[in-house]
Amino acid sequence: MKTLVIQPELDDPPHLFGEWLAEAGATLEVCHPYAGDAVPTLDGYAGLLVMGGAMSANDDEVLDWIGPVKELIRAAVSVGVPTLGICLGHQLMGTALGGRVTPNPNGQQVGLIPVAWTDAASDDRLFAGLATPRRGVQWNYDLVVEPPTGAVVLARTEPGEIQVARYGPAAWGVQLHPEVDETVVGTWVTDSERVELADRGLDADLLLREIKEAREELDVAWAPLAAGFVAIMKAPSRLGPP
């Protein structure tokens, strides 16, 4: 059950989601491309997890590892290797497969946000059991604003922004962060971001406290996602060799 994890930056490790994956039987091997790790092939891996980061999914000409990660995602989707993208990972999947990512026209999303499931989620292989009212932590500027052809939107925010999508028979992306607690999110709150949040009438410390106080709720909501992903890795429907 060896799982390849692509971690685009230091401040978004697999953290809680990685612990839940391990509890369900997965073994994680983490690649840090920001630190110079070469992006490996899929050979020998039962699944692929792509984490978040502050960079843009459109930074192909700025960061030399963005292109190889997109190639890896395309390879995984093409042969049915179970794949999950979180935040930037979700955006990388969207762009790699022909969709479009831009800054959110409604501005930055922060804090605990309800997940509004679509009808398609009710019979999704991974999310059917999760398609009940629950909240997730979101902390992002960019969004998949146009999903690629064939993608199925499984959840949107109340204003209509994509939260969860299926990109292939065994490939999904989530805009929310199931892996974080307040300690991880706290590393993302720079002094300048505190000022930006305050200008919008938001208190960074209050947002972090709300995430901490919701810990039990969030564990109950998202640990099953990790268990479900491992279950799919145990019985994948691969279309061919990686």
PDB file of C-alpha atoms in Angstrom:
ATOM      1  CA  MET A   1       0.000   0.000   0.000  1.00  0.00           C
ATOM      2  CA  LYS A   2       2.851   2.366  -0.837  1.00  0.00           C
ATOM      3  CA  THR A   3       1.509   5.877  -1.512  1.00  0.00           C
ATOM      4  CA  LEU A   4       3.455   8.612  -3.277  1.00  0.00           C
ATOM      5  CA  VAL A   5       2.918  12.027  -1.682  1.00  0.00           C
ATOM      6  CA  ILE A   6       3.928  15.166  -3.560  1.00  0.00           C
ATOM      7  CA  GLN A   7       4.431  17.961  -0.999  1.00  0.00           C
ATOM      8  CA  PRO A   8       4.872  21.289  -2.855  1.00  0.00           C
ATOM      9  CA  GLU A   9       6.033  23.308   0.149  1.00  0.00           C
ATOM     10  CA  LEU A  10       7.335  22.863   3.689  1.00  0.00           C
ATOM     11  CA  ASP A  11       4.263  24.321   5.397  1.00  0.00           C
ATOM     12  CA  ASP A  12       1.677  21.846   4.085  1.00  0.00           C
ATOM     13  CA  PRO A  13       2.731  18.322   5.079  1.00  0.00           C
ATOM     14  CA  PRO A  14       0.283  15.381   5.003  1.00  0.00           C
ATOM     15  CA  HIS A  15      -0.062  15.836   8.796  1.00  0.00           C
ATOM     16  CA  LEU A  16      -3.426  14.529  10.052  1.00  0.00           C
ATOM     17  CA  PHE A  17      -4.434  13.074   6.692  1.00  0.00           C
ATOM     18  CA  GLY A  18      -1.138  11.222   6.527  1.00  0.00           C
ATOM     19  CA  GLU A  19      -1.774   9.783   9.991  1.00  0.00           C
ATOM     20  CA  TRP A  20      -5.229   8.624   8.939  1.00  0.00           C
ATOM     21  CA  LEU A  21      -3.841   7.044   5.774  1.00  0.00           C
ATOM     22  CA  ALA A  22      -1.242   5.169   7.821  1.00  0.00           C
ATOM     23  CA  GLU A  23      -3.884   3.996  10.294  1.00  0.00           C
ATOM     24  CA  ALA A  24      -5.846   2.591   7.338  1.00  0.00           C
ATOM     25  CA  GLY A  25      -2.825   0.647   6.111  1.00  0.00           C
ATOM     26  CA  ALA A  26      -0.964   2.953   3.724  1.00  0.00           C
ATOM     27  CA  THR A  27       2.788   3.600   3.739  1.00  0.00           C
ATOM     28  CA  LEU A  28       3.686   7.143   2.694  1.00  0.00           C
ATOM     29  CA  GLU A  29       6.737   8.140   0.684  1.00  0.00           C
ATOM     30  CA  VAL A  30       6.951  11.934   0.510  1.00  0.00           C
ATOM     31  CA  CYS A  31       8.588  13.803  -2.363  1.00  0.00           C
ATOM     32  CA  HIS A  32       9.633  17.427  -1.689  1.00  0.00           C
ATOM     33  CA  PRO A  33      10.119  19.006  -5.126  1.00  0.00           C
ATOM     34  CA  TYR A  34      10.547  22.497  -3.628  1.00  0.00           C
ATOM     35  CA  ALA A  35      13.693  21.153  -1.916  1.00  0.00           C
ATOM     36  CA  GLY A  36      15.103  19.629  -5.089  1.00  0.00           C
ATOM     37  CA  ASP A  37      13.605  16.129  -4.978  1.00  0.00           C
ATOM     38  CA  ALA A  38      13.072  14.717  -8.455  1.00  0.00           C
ATOM     39  CA  VAL A  39       9.459  13.854  -9.229  1.00  0.00           C
ATOM     40  CA  PRO A  40       9.395  10.035  -9.424  1.00  0.00           C
ATOM     41  CA  THR A  41       7.395   7.778 -11.696  1.00  0.00           C
ATOM     42  CA  LEU A  42       4.351   5.839 -10.492  1.00  0.00           C
ATOM     43  CA  ASP A  43       6.193   2.531 -10.589  1.00  0.00           C
ATOM     44  CA  GLY A  44       5.525   0.576  -7.404  1.00  0.00           C
ATOM     45  CA  TYR A  45       2.960   2.972  -5.953  1.00  0.00           C
ATOM     46  CA  ALA A  46      -0.630   2.063  -5.132  1.00  0.00           C
ATOM     47  CA  GLY A  47      -1.787   5.673  -5.018  1.00  0.00           C
ATOM     48  CA  LEU A  48      -0.864   9.325  -5.454  1.00  0.00           C
ATOM     49  CA  LEU A  49      -1.574  12.220  -3.077  1.00  0.00           C
ATOM     50  CA  VAL A  50      -0.731  15.802  -4.103  1.00  0.00           C
ATOM     51  CA  MET A  51      -0.724  18.344  -1.283  1.00  0.00           C
ATOM     52  CA  GLY A  52      -1.247  22.110  -1.163  1.00  0.00           C
ATOM     53  CA  GLY A  53       1.007  25.128  -1.464  1.00  0.00           C
ATOM     54  CA  ALA A  54       0.953  28.895  -1.828  1.00  0.00           C
ATOM     55  CA  MET A  55       2.206  28.909  -5.415  1.00  0.00           C
ATOM     56  CA  SER A  56      -0.045  28.959  -8.475  1.00  0.00           C
ATOM     57  CA  ALA A  57      -0.976  25.900 -10.501  1.00  0.00           C
ATOM     58  CA  ASN A  58      -0.099  28.081 -13.505  1.00  0.00           C
ATOM     59  CA  ASP A  59       3.534  28.600 -12.419  1.00  0.00           C
ATOM     60  CA  ASP A  60       4.968  26.178 -14.998  1.00  0.00           C
ATOM     61  CA  GLU A  61       7.525  28.736 -16.194  1.00  0.00           C
ATOM     62  CA  VAL A  62       8.437  29.850 -12.678  1.00  0.00           C
ATOM     63  CA  LEU A  63       8.900  26.502 -10.902  1.00  0.00           C
ATOM     64  CA  ASP A  64      10.581  23.715 -12.826  1.00  0.00           C
ATOM     65  CA  TRP A  65       8.778  20.938 -10.925  1.00  0.00           C
ATOM     66  CA  ILE A  66       5.223  22.074 -11.771  1.00  0.00           C
ATOM     67  CA  GLY A  67       5.327  20.538 -15.250  1.00  0.00           C
ATOM     68  CA  PRO A  68       6.605  17.132 -14.072  1.00  0.00           C
ATOM     69  CA  VAL A  69       3.957  16.981 -11.341  1.00  0.00           C
ATOM     70  CA  LYS A  70       1.253  17.665 -13.926  1.00  0.00           C
ATOM     71  CA  GLU A  71       2.711  14.918 -16.128  1.00  0.00           C
ATOM     72  CA  LEU A  72       2.613  12.573 -13.139  1.00  0.00           C
ATOM     73  CA  ILE A  73      -1.039  13.442 -12.516  1.00  0.00           C
ATOM     74  CA  ARG A  74      -1.935  12.844 -16.160  1.00  0.00           C
ATOM     75  CA  ALA A  75      -0.159   9.489 -16.057  1.00  0.00           C
ATOM     76  CA  ALA A  76      -1.966   8.472 -12.877  1.00  0.00           C
ATOM     77  CA  VAL A  77      -5.382   9.409 -14.227  1.00  0.00           C
ATOM     78  CA  SER A  78      -4.733   7.728 -17.579  1.00  0.00           C
ATOM     79  CA  VAL A  79      -4.026   4.326 -16.008  1.00  0.00           C
ATOM     80  CA  GLY A  80      -6.388   4.540 -13.055  1.00  0.00           C
ATOM     81  CA  VAL A  81      -3.893   4.894 -10.186  1.00  0.00           C
ATOM     82  CA  PRO A  82      -6.027   6.235  -7.292  1.00  0.00           C
ATOM     83  CA  THR A  83      -5.199   9.936  -7.007  1.00  0.00           C
ATOM     84  CA  LEU A  84      -6.257  12.686  -4.630  1.00  0.00           C
ATOM     85  CA  GLY A  85      -5.328  16.369  -4.857  1.00  0.00           C
ATOM     86  CA  ILE A  86      -5.699  18.749  -1.923  1.00  0.00           C
ATOM     87  CA  CYS A  87      -6.024  22.525  -2.533  1.00  0.00           C
ATOM     88  CA  LEU A  88      -3.081  23.257  -4.874  1.00  0.00           C
ATOM     89  CA  GLY A  89      -3.074  19.537  -5.679  1.00  0.00           C
ATOM     90  CA  HIS A  90      -6.709  19.847  -6.757  1.00  0.00           C
ATOM     91  CA  GLN A  91      -5.819  22.894  -8.862  1.00  0.00           C
ATOM     92  CA  LEU A  92      -2.846  21.123 -10.443  1.00  0.00           C
ATOM     93  CA  MET A  93      -5.144  18.267 -11.395  1.00  0.00           C
ATOM     94  CA  GLY A  94      -7.623  20.677 -12.902  1.00  0.00           C
ATOM     95  CA  THR A  95      -5.030  22.427 -15.065  1.00  0.00           C
ATOM     96  CA  ALA A  96      -3.123  19.239 -15.941  1.00  0.00           C
ATOM     97  CA  LEU A  97      -6.294  17.768 -17.416  1.00  0.00           C
ATOM     98  CA  GLY A  98      -7.349  20.842 -19.364  1.00  0.00           C
ATOM     99  CA  GLY A  99      -9.286  22.965 -16.891  1.00  0.00           C
ATOM    100  CA  ARG A 100      -8.646  26.544 -15.832  1.00  0.00           C
ATOM    101  CA  VAL A 101      -7.432  27.951 -12.511  1.00  0.00           C
ATOM    102  CA  THR A 102      -7.589  31.638 -11.594  1.00  0.00           C
ATOM    103  CA  PRO A 103      -7.751  33.720  -8.427  1.00  0.00           C
ATOM    104  CA  ASN A 104     -11.218  33.512  -6.912  1.00  0.00           C
ATOM    105  CA  PRO A 105     -13.298  36.442  -8.224  1.00  0.00           C
ATOM    106  CA  ASN A 106     -14.925  36.566  -4.778  1.00  0.00           C
ATOM    107  CA  GLY A 107     -11.580  36.873  -2.979  1.00  0.00           C
ATOM    108  CA  GLN A 108      -9.674  34.670  -0.572  1.00  0.00           C
ATOM    109  CA  GLN A 109     -11.490  31.817   1.171  1.00  0.00           C
ATOM    110  CA  VAL A 110     -10.517  31.319   4.816  1.00  0.00           C
ATOM    111  CA  GLY A 111     -11.777  29.383   7.818  1.00  0.00           C
ATOM    112  CA  LEU A 112     -14.459  26.760   8.303  1.00  0.00           C
ATOM    113  CA  ILE A 113     -16.759  26.592   5.287  1.00  0.00           C
ATOM    114  CA  PRO A 114     -19.775  24.282   4.850  1.00  0.00           C
ATOM    115  CA  VAL A 115     -19.521  21.736   2.044  1.00  0.00           C
ATOM    116  CA  ALA A 116     -22.538  21.819  -0.266  1.00  0.00           C
ATOM    117  CA  TRP A 117     -22.727  18.468  -2.028  1.00  0.00           C
ATOM    118  CA  THR A 118     -24.183  18.038  -5.495  1.00  0.00           C
ATOM    119  CA  ASP A 119     -26.481  15.157  -6.426  1.00  0.00           C
ATOM    120  CA  ALA A 120     -23.543  13.468  -8.161  1.00  0.00           C
ATOM    121  CA  ALA A 121     -21.773  12.950  -4.821  1.00  0.00           C
ATOM    122  CA  SER A 122     -24.431  10.535  -3.600  1.00  0.00           C
ATOM    123  CA  ASP A 123     -23.183   7.706  -5.810  1.00  0.00           C
ATOM    124  CA  ASP A 124     -19.512   8.647  -6.058  1.00  0.00           C
ATOM    125  CA  ARG A 125     -17.063   5.840  -5.350  1.00  0.00           C
ATOM    126  CA  LEU A 126     -15.140   7.856  -2.745  1.00  0.00           C
ATOM    127  CA  PHE A 127     -17.510  10.535  -1.480  1.00  0.00           C
ATOM    128  CA  ALA A 128     -20.919   8.825  -1.328  1.00  0.00           C
ATOM    129  CA  GLY A 129     -20.512   8.099   2.380  1.00  0.00           C
ATOM    130  CA  LEU A 130     -19.357  11.658   3.088  1.00  0.00           C
ATOM    131  CA  ALA A 131     -22.126  13.500   1.248  1.00  0.00           C
ATOM    132  CA  THR A 132     -23.854  14.733   4.377  1.00  0.00           C
ATOM    133  CA  PRO A 133     -23.611  18.175   6.029  1.00  0.00           C
ATOM    134  CA  ARG A 134     -20.055  18.865   7.201  1.00  0.00           C
ATOM    135  CA  ARG A 135     -17.505  21.665   7.208  1.00  0.00           C
ATOM    136  CA  GLY A 136     -13.956  21.853   5.945  1.00  0.00           C
ATOM    137  CA  VAL A 137     -11.031  24.222   6.435  1.00  0.00           C
ATOM    138  CA  GLN A 138     -10.358  26.351   3.363  1.00  0.00           C
ATOM    139  CA  TRP A 139      -7.470  28.782   2.989  1.00  0.00           C
ATOM    140  CA  ASN A 140      -6.936  29.694  -0.625  1.00  0.00           C
ATOM    141  CA  TYR A 141      -6.873  32.470  -3.202  1.00  0.00           C
ATOM    142  CA  ASP A 142      -7.097  30.371  -6.377  1.00  0.00           C
ATOM    143  CA  LEU A 143      -9.847  28.075  -7.609  1.00  0.00           C
ATOM    144  CA  VAL A 144     -10.602  25.668 -10.425  1.00  0.00           C
ATOM    145  CA  VAL A 145     -13.019  28.008 -12.202  1.00  0.00           C
ATOM    146  CA  GLU A 146     -13.500  25.790 -15.269  1.00  0.00           C
ATOM    147  CA  PRO A 147     -13.173  22.038 -14.695  1.00  0.00           C
ATOM    148  CA  PRO A 148     -11.712  19.923 -17.493  1.00  0.00           C
ATOM    149  CA  THR A 149     -13.968  18.093 -19.920  1.00  0.00           C
ATOM    150  CA  GLY A 150     -15.466  15.025 -18.277  1.00  0.00           C
ATOM    151  CA  ALA A 151     -14.920  16.196 -14.698  1.00  0.00           C
ATOM    152  CA  VAL A 152     -17.854  15.880 -12.310  1.00  0.00           C
ATOM    153  CA  VAL A 153     -18.400  18.512  -9.628  1.00  0.00           C
ATOM    154  CA  LEU A 154     -19.279  16.813  -6.339  1.00  0.00           C
ATOM    155  CA  ALA A 155     -19.515  19.872  -4.077  1.00  0.00           C
ATOM    156  CA  ARG A 156     -19.665  23.649  -4.306  1.00  0.00           C
ATOM    157  CA  THR A 157     -19.689  26.477  -1.791  1.00  0.00           C
ATOM    158  CA  GLU A 158     -22.922  28.403  -1.345  1.00  0.00           C
ATOM    159  CA  PRO A 159     -21.768  31.042  -3.920  1.00  0.00           C
ATOM    160  CA  GLY A 160     -21.025  28.226  -6.369  1.00  0.00           C
ATOM    161  CA  GLU A 161     -17.230  27.787  -6.163  1.00  0.00           C
ATOM    162  CA  ILE A 162     -15.993  24.225  -6.745  1.00  0.00           C
ATOM    163  CA  GLN A 163     -15.031  22.433  -3.522  1.00  0.00           C
ATOM    164  CA  VAL A 164     -14.789  18.785  -4.612  1.00  0.00           C
ATOM    165  CA  ALA A 165     -14.508  17.248  -8.074  1.00  0.00           C
ATOM    166  CA  ARG A 166     -13.963  13.854  -9.666  1.00  0.00           C
ATOM    167  CA  TYR A 167     -11.440  14.022 -12.496  1.00  0.00           C
ATOM    168  CA  GLY A 168     -11.441  10.373 -13.526  1.00  0.00           C
ATOM    169  CA  PRO A 169     -12.693   6.956 -12.412  1.00  0.00           C
ATOM    170  CA  ALA A 170     -10.185   6.991  -9.537  1.00  0.00           C
ATOM    171  CA  ALA A 171      -9.083  10.645  -9.366  1.00  0.00           C
ATOM    172  CA  TRP A 172     -10.463  13.373  -7.129  1.00  0.00           C
ATOM    173  CA  GLY A 173      -9.608  16.878  -5.964  1.00  0.00           C
ATOM    174  CA  VAL A 174     -10.707  18.790  -2.881  1.00  0.00           C
ATOM    175  CA  GLN A 175     -10.286  22.536  -2.449  1.00  0.00           C
ATOM    176  CA  LEU A 176     -10.571  22.178   1.326  1.00  0.00           C
ATOM    177  CA  HIS A 177      -7.767  21.045   3.653  1.00  0.00           C
ATOM    178  CA  PRO A 178      -8.643  17.819   5.505  1.00  0.00           C
ATOM    179  CA  GLU A 179      -5.026  17.476   6.654  1.00  0.00           C
ATOM    180  CA  VAL A 180      -4.675  20.597   8.787  1.00  0.00           C
ATOM    181  CA  ASP A 181      -5.137  21.683  12.363  1.00  0.00           C
ATOM    182  CA  GLU A 182      -4.680  25.157  13.770  1.00  0.00           C
ATOM    183  CA  THR A 183      -0.914  24.665  14.162  1.00  0.00           C
ATOM    184  CA  VAL A 184      -0.444  24.056  10.429  1.00  0.00           C
ATOM    185  CA  VAL A 185      -2.773  26.868   9.379  1.00  0.00           C
ATOM    186  CA  GLY A 186      -1.015  29.156  11.858  1.00  0.00           C
ATOM    187  CA  THR A 187       2.207  28.814   9.847  1.00  0.00           C
ATOM    188  CA  TRP A 188       0.362  30.268   6.838  1.00  0.00           C
ATOM    189  CA  VAL A 189      -0.789  33.417   8.642  1.00  0.00           C
ATOM    190  CA  THR A 190       1.928  35.961   7.949  1.00  0.00           C
ATOM    191  CA  ASP A 191       1.905  39.499   9.351  1.00  0.00           C
ATOM    192  CA  SER A 192       0.785  40.848   5.996  1.00  0.00           C
ATOM    193  CA  GLU A 193      -2.047  38.317   5.833  1.00  0.00           C
ATOM    194  CA  ARG A 194      -3.197  39.335   9.309  1.00  0.00           C
ATOM    195  CA  VAL A 195      -3.487  42.891   8.021  1.00  0.00           C
ATOM    196  CA  GLU A 196      -5.344  41.756   4.894  1.00  0.00           C
ATOM    197  CA  LEU A 197      -7.767  39.733   6.983  1.00  0.00           C
ATOM    198  CA  ALA A 198      -8.300  42.623   9.386  1.00  0.00           C
ATOM    199  CA  ASP A 199      -9.072  44.906   6.449  1.00  0.00           C
ATOM    200  CA  ARG A 200     -11.867  42.469   5.561  1.00  0.00           C
ATOM    201  CA  GLY A 201     -13.163  42.481   9.124  1.00  0.00           C
ATOM    202  CA  LEU A 202     -11.671  39.067   9.938  1.00  0.00           C
ATOM    203  CA  ASP A 203      -9.612  38.164  12.996  1.00  0.00           C
ATOM    204  CA  ALA A 204      -6.846  35.651  12.243  1.00  0.00           C
ATOM    205  CA  ASP A 205      -6.622  34.476  15.846  1.00  0.00           C
ATOM    206  CA  LEU A 206     -10.377  33.914  15.985  1.00  0.00           C
ATOM    207  CA  LEU A 207     -10.251  31.874  12.769  1.00  0.00           C
ATOM    208  CA  LEU A 208      -7.454  29.722  14.190  1.00  0.00           C
ATOM    209  CA  ARG A 209      -9.313  29.265  17.465  1.00  0.00           C
ATOM    210  CA  GLU A 210     -12.449  28.169  15.609  1.00  0.00           C
ATOM    211  CA  ILE A 211     -10.415  25.541  13.745  1.00  0.00           C
ATOM    212  CA  LYS A 212      -8.955  24.285  17.033  1.00  0.00           C
ATOM    213  CA  GLU A 213     -12.350  24.116  18.705  1.00  0.00           C
ATOM    214  CA  ALA A 214     -13.769  22.173  15.753  1.00  0.00           C
ATOM    215  CA  ARG A 215     -11.074  19.485  15.941  1.00  0.00           C
ATOM    216  CA  GLU A 216     -13.364  16.607  16.917  1.00  0.00           C
ATOM    217  CA  GLU A 217     -15.932  17.625  14.291  1.00  0.00           C
ATOM    218  CA  LEU A 218     -13.269  17.794  11.575  1.00  0.00           C
ATOM    219  CA  ASP A 219     -11.723  14.460  12.550  1.00  0.00           C
ATOM    220  CA  VAL A 220     -15.116  12.759  12.314  1.00  0.00           C
ATOM    221  CA  ALA A 221     -15.798  14.507   9.006  1.00  0.00           C
ATOM    222  CA  TRP A 222     -12.541  13.776   7.161  1.00  0.00           C
ATOM    223  CA  ALA A 223     -10.774  10.736   8.629  1.00  0.00           C
ATOM    224  CA  PRO A 224     -13.231   8.565   6.625  1.00  0.00           C
ATOM    225  CA  LEU A 225     -11.942  10.203   3.426  1.00  0.00           C
ATOM    226  CA  ALA A 226      -8.484   8.799   4.120  1.00  0.00           C
ATOM    227  CA  ALA A 227      -9.897   5.371   4.961  1.00  0.00           C
ATOM    228  CA  GLY A 228     -12.003   5.398   1.801  1.00  0.00           C
ATOM    229  CA  PHE A 229      -9.024   6.362  -0.338  1.00  0.00           C
ATOM    230  CA  VAL A 230      -6.973   3.489   1.080  1.00  0.00           C
ATOM    231  CA  ALA A 231      -9.856   1.100   0.413  1.00  0.00           C
ATOM    232  CA  ILE A 232      -9.798   2.162  -3.229  1.00  0.00           C
ATOM    233  CA  MET A 233      -6.024   1.699  -3.379  1.00  0.00           C
ATOM    234  CA  LYS A 234      -6.520  -1.858  -2.134  1.00  0.00           C
ATOM    235  CA  ALA A 235      -8.840  -2.646  -5.034  1.00  0.00           C
ATOM    236  CA  PRO A 236      -7.952  -0.238  -7.867  1.00  0.00           C
ATOM    237  CA  SER A 237      -9.348  -0.543 -11.370  1.00  0.00           C
ATOM    238  CA  ARG A 238      -6.199   0.202 -13.320  1.00  0.00           C
ATOM    239  CA  LEU A 239      -6.465   0.699 -17.028  1.00  0.00           C
ATOM    240  CA  GLY A 240      -2.896  -0.427 -17.729  1.00  0.00           C
ATOM    241  CA  PRO A 241       0.653  -0.424 -16.305  1.00  0.00           C
ATOM    242  CA  PRO A 242       1.988   2.905 -14.928  1.00  0.00           C
TER     243      PRO A 242
END
